[in-house]
Amino acid sequence: MSEPAFLPDVNVLVALSDPSHVHHRIADNWRKRIGISRFLLCPITEAGFTRLMANPIIGGLLMNNAILLLQEIAALPNCESLPITDSWLSLVQPLTPRLHGYRQVTDALLLGLAIHNGAILVTLNRSISALAGEAFAANLLTLA
């Protein structure tokens, strides 16, 4: 069996990158625990991370600095790019019985992407466990 691959969501990426973030310690401890296990980025998490880090209220970085920070993360030796090659409908199909609200749309995409690729979605959002249900609990790690 191969080592697990971890897909951190946007909030985990922000917490890892900001030492003043309320969940920085939790996220950093997780990062240390996974060691050299595969760490995945996808276009959704890259865009969301850049958007939040360039937001004056959240990350407060200039756009070029937010992009540089993302490039640093992407250059980590265990970091890989996970392309999105399937449609949203295809990726969320196994989750549709538990998909009930508009706030779950991106969470469902990321969880579906993790499921489709045999990875684990890492999040700070406890409510995603209801979306995963028992069937996909192994594809979800909630840190907070």
PDB file of N, CA and C in Angstrom, residues 78-114:
ATOM      1  N   ASN A  78       7.813  17.470  -1.423  1.00  0.00           N
ATOM      2  CA  ASN A  78       6.720  16.497  -1.381  1.00  0.00           C
ATOM      3  C   ASN A  78       5.406  17.059  -1.920  1.00  0.00           C
ATOM      4  N   CYS A  79       5.444  18.271  -2.489  1.00  0.00           N
ATOM      5  CA  CYS A  79       4.240  18.899  -3.014  1.00  0.00           C
ATOM      6  C   CYS A  79       4.050  18.526  -4.486  1.00  0.00           C
ATOM      7  N   GLU A  80       2.823  18.156  -4.821  1.00  0.00           N
ATOM      8  CA  GLU A  80       2.478  17.789  -6.194  1.00  0.00           C
ATOM      9  C   GLU A  80       1.230  18.543  -6.629  1.00  0.00           C
ATOM     10  N   SER A  81       1.127  18.750  -7.913  1.00  0.00           N
ATOM     11  CA  SER A  81      -0.055  19.367  -8.486  1.00  0.00           C
ATOM     12  C   SER A  81      -1.057  18.279  -8.852  1.00  0.00           C
ATOM     13  N   LEU A  82      -2.286  18.458  -8.421  1.00  0.00           N
ATOM     14  CA  LEU A  82      -3.360  17.510  -8.716  1.00  0.00           C
ATOM     15  C   LEU A  82      -4.310  18.178  -9.701  1.00  0.00           C
ATOM     16  N   PRO A  83      -4.247  17.788 -10.961  1.00  0.00           N
ATOM     17  CA  PRO A  83      -5.134  18.427 -11.942  1.00  0.00           C
ATOM     18  C   PRO A  83      -6.587  18.006 -11.734  1.00  0.00           C
ATOM     19  N   ILE A  84      -7.473  18.848 -12.168  1.00  0.00           N
ATOM     20  CA  ILE A  84      -8.903  18.517 -12.149  1.00  0.00           C
ATOM     21  C   ILE A  84      -9.281  18.174 -13.578  1.00  0.00           C
ATOM     22  N   THR A  85      -9.433  16.887 -13.833  1.00  0.00           N
ATOM     23  CA  THR A  85      -9.705  16.441 -15.196  1.00  0.00           C
ATOM     24  C   THR A  85     -11.154  16.000 -15.407  1.00  0.00           C
ATOM     25  N   ASP A  86     -11.898  15.915 -14.316  1.00  0.00           N
ATOM     26  CA  ASP A  86     -13.291  15.483 -14.408  1.00  0.00           C
ATOM     27  C   ASP A  86     -14.223  16.653 -14.111  1.00  0.00           C
ATOM     28  N   SER A  87     -15.456  16.517 -14.501  1.00  0.00           N
ATOM     29  CA  SER A  87     -16.438  17.572 -14.254  1.00  0.00           C
ATOM     30  C   SER A  87     -16.835  17.604 -12.778  1.00  0.00           C
ATOM     31  N   TRP A  88     -17.380  18.748 -12.361  1.00  0.00           N
ATOM     32  CA  TRP A  88     -17.900  18.862 -11.005  1.00  0.00           C
ATOM     33  C   TRP A  88     -18.960  17.796 -10.773  1.00  0.00           C
ATOM     34  N   LEU A  89     -19.849  17.621 -11.731  1.00  0.00           N
ATOM     35  CA  LEU A  89     -20.918  16.629 -11.588  1.00  0.00           C
ATOM     36  C   LEU A  89     -20.361  15.228 -11.356  1.00  0.00           C
ATOM     37  N   SER A  90     -19.339  14.892 -12.086  1.00  0.00           N
ATOM     38  CA  SER A  90     -18.733  13.571 -11.939  1.00  0.00           C
ATOM     39  C   SER A  90     -18.060  13.416 -10.583  1.00  0.00           C
ATOM     40  N   LEU A  91     -17.320  14.429 -10.160  1.00  0.00           N
ATOM     41  CA  LEU A  91     -16.580  14.333  -8.902  1.00  0.00           C
ATOM     42  C   LEU A  91     -17.487  14.297  -7.677  1.00  0.00           C
ATOM     43  N   VAL A  92     -18.593  15.018  -7.697  1.00  0.00           N
ATOM     44  CA  VAL A  92     -19.469  15.055  -6.519  1.00  0.00           C
ATOM     45  C   VAL A  92     -20.544  13.976  -6.548  1.00  0.00           C
ATOM     46  N   GLN A  93     -20.627  13.218  -7.620  1.00  0.00           N
ATOM     47  CA  GLN A  93     -21.679  12.211  -7.761  1.00  0.00           C
ATOM     48  C   GLN A  93     -21.813  11.300  -6.532  1.00  0.00           C
ATOM     49  N   PRO A  94     -20.729  10.772  -5.960  1.00  0.00           N
ATOM     50  CA  PRO A  94     -20.915   9.899  -4.795  1.00  0.00           C
ATOM     51  C   PRO A  94     -21.405  10.633  -3.545  1.00  0.00           C
ATOM     52  N   LEU A  95     -21.361  11.945  -3.564  1.00  0.00           N
ATOM     53  CA  LEU A  95     -21.737  12.734  -2.388  1.00  0.00           C
ATOM     54  C   LEU A  95     -23.131  13.339  -2.490  1.00  0.00           C
ATOM     55  N   THR A  96     -23.765  13.238  -3.648  1.00  0.00           N
ATOM     56  CA  THR A  96     -25.036  13.943  -3.862  1.00  0.00           C
ATOM     57  C   THR A  96     -26.131  13.577  -2.860  1.00  0.00           C
ATOM     58  N   PRO A  97     -26.185  12.345  -2.328  1.00  0.00           N
ATOM     59  CA  PRO A  97     -27.238  12.091  -1.330  1.00  0.00           C
ATOM     60  C   PRO A  97     -27.100  12.957  -0.066  1.00  0.00           C
ATOM     61  N   ARG A  98     -25.889  13.452   0.204  1.00  0.00           N
ATOM     62  CA  ARG A  98     -25.664  14.260   1.401  1.00  0.00           C
ATOM     63  C   ARG A  98     -25.361  15.726   1.066  1.00  0.00           C
ATOM     64  N   LEU A  99     -25.523  16.090  -0.184  1.00  0.00           N
ATOM     65  CA  LEU A  99     -25.264  17.463  -0.630  1.00  0.00           C
ATOM     66  C   LEU A  99     -26.578  18.243  -0.551  1.00  0.00           C
ATOM     67  N   HIS A 100     -26.645  19.199   0.404  1.00  0.00           N
ATOM     68  CA  HIS A 100     -27.922  19.867   0.678  1.00  0.00           C
ATOM     69  C   HIS A 100     -27.909  21.383   0.529  1.00  0.00           C
ATOM     70  N   GLY A 101     -26.742  22.003   0.514  1.00  0.00           N
ATOM     71  CA  GLY A 101     -26.755  23.458   0.488  1.00  0.00           C
ATOM     72  C   GLY A 101     -25.654  24.049  -0.362  1.00  0.00           C
ATOM     73  N   TYR A 102     -25.858  25.293  -0.733  1.00  0.00           N
ATOM     74  CA  TYR A 102     -24.922  25.976  -1.623  1.00  0.00           C
ATOM     75  C   TYR A 102     -23.540  26.134  -0.999  1.00  0.00           C
ATOM     76  N   ARG A 103     -23.452  26.144   0.311  1.00  0.00           N
ATOM     77  CA  ARG A 103     -22.151  26.297   0.962  1.00  0.00           C
ATOM     78  C   ARG A 103     -21.301  25.035   0.874  1.00  0.00           C
ATOM     79  N   GLN A 104     -21.871  23.950   0.422  1.00  0.00           N
ATOM     80  CA  GLN A 104     -21.146  22.687   0.299  1.00  0.00           C
ATOM     81  C   GLN A 104     -20.531  22.479  -1.081  1.00  0.00           C
ATOM     82  N   VAL A 105     -20.788  23.360  -2.017  1.00  0.00           N
ATOM     83  CA  VAL A 105     -20.394  23.145  -3.413  1.00  0.00           C
ATOM     84  C   VAL A 105     -18.884  22.950  -3.571  1.00  0.00           C
ATOM     85  N   THR A 106     -18.087  23.849  -3.030  1.00  0.00           N
ATOM     86  CA  THR A 106     -16.636  23.723  -3.165  1.00  0.00           C
ATOM     87  C   THR A 106     -16.106  22.590  -2.289  1.00  0.00           C
ATOM     88  N   ASP A 107     -16.660  22.447  -1.085  1.00  0.00           N
ATOM     89  CA  ASP A 107     -16.249  21.341  -0.218  1.00  0.00           C
ATOM     90  C   ASP A 107     -16.492  20.004  -0.916  1.00  0.00           C
ATOM     91  N   ALA A 108     -17.636  19.875  -1.567  1.00  0.00           N
ATOM     92  CA  ALA A 108     -17.958  18.637  -2.275  1.00  0.00           C
ATOM     93  C   ALA A 108     -16.976  18.396  -3.418  1.00  0.00           C
ATOM     94  N   LEU A 109     -16.608  19.451  -4.125  1.00  0.00           N
ATOM     95  CA  LEU A 109     -15.635  19.308  -5.208  1.00  0.00           C
ATOM     96  C   LEU A 109     -14.303  18.807  -4.661  1.00  0.00           C
ATOM     97  N   LEU A 110     -13.801  19.431  -3.601  1.00  0.00           N
ATOM     98  CA  LEU A 110     -12.507  19.018  -3.049  1.00  0.00           C
ATOM     99  C   LEU A 110     -12.564  17.614  -2.466  1.00  0.00           C
ATOM    100  N   LEU A 111     -13.641  17.279  -1.765  1.00  0.00           N
ATOM    101  CA  LEU A 111     -13.771  15.929  -1.222  1.00  0.00           C
ATOM    102  C   LEU A 111     -13.901  14.915  -2.354  1.00  0.00           C
ATOM    103  N   GLY A 112     -14.685  15.243  -3.367  1.00  0.00           N
ATOM    104  CA  GLY A 112     -14.815  14.359  -4.524  1.00  0.00           C
ATOM    105  C   GLY A 112     -13.494  14.169  -5.240  1.00  0.00           C
ATOM    106  N   LEU A 113     -12.706  15.218  -5.345  1.00  0.00           N
ATOM    107  CA  LEU A 113     -11.384  15.129  -5.969  1.00  0.00           C
ATOM    108  C   LEU A 113     -10.470  14.219  -5.148  1.00  0.00           C
ATOM    109  N   ALA A 114     -10.521  14.364  -3.831  1.00  0.00           N
ATOM    110  CA  ALA A 114      -9.730  13.493  -2.960  1.00  0.00           C
ATOM    111  C   ALA A 114     -10.162  12.036  -3.122  1.00  0.00           C
TER     112      ALA A 114
END
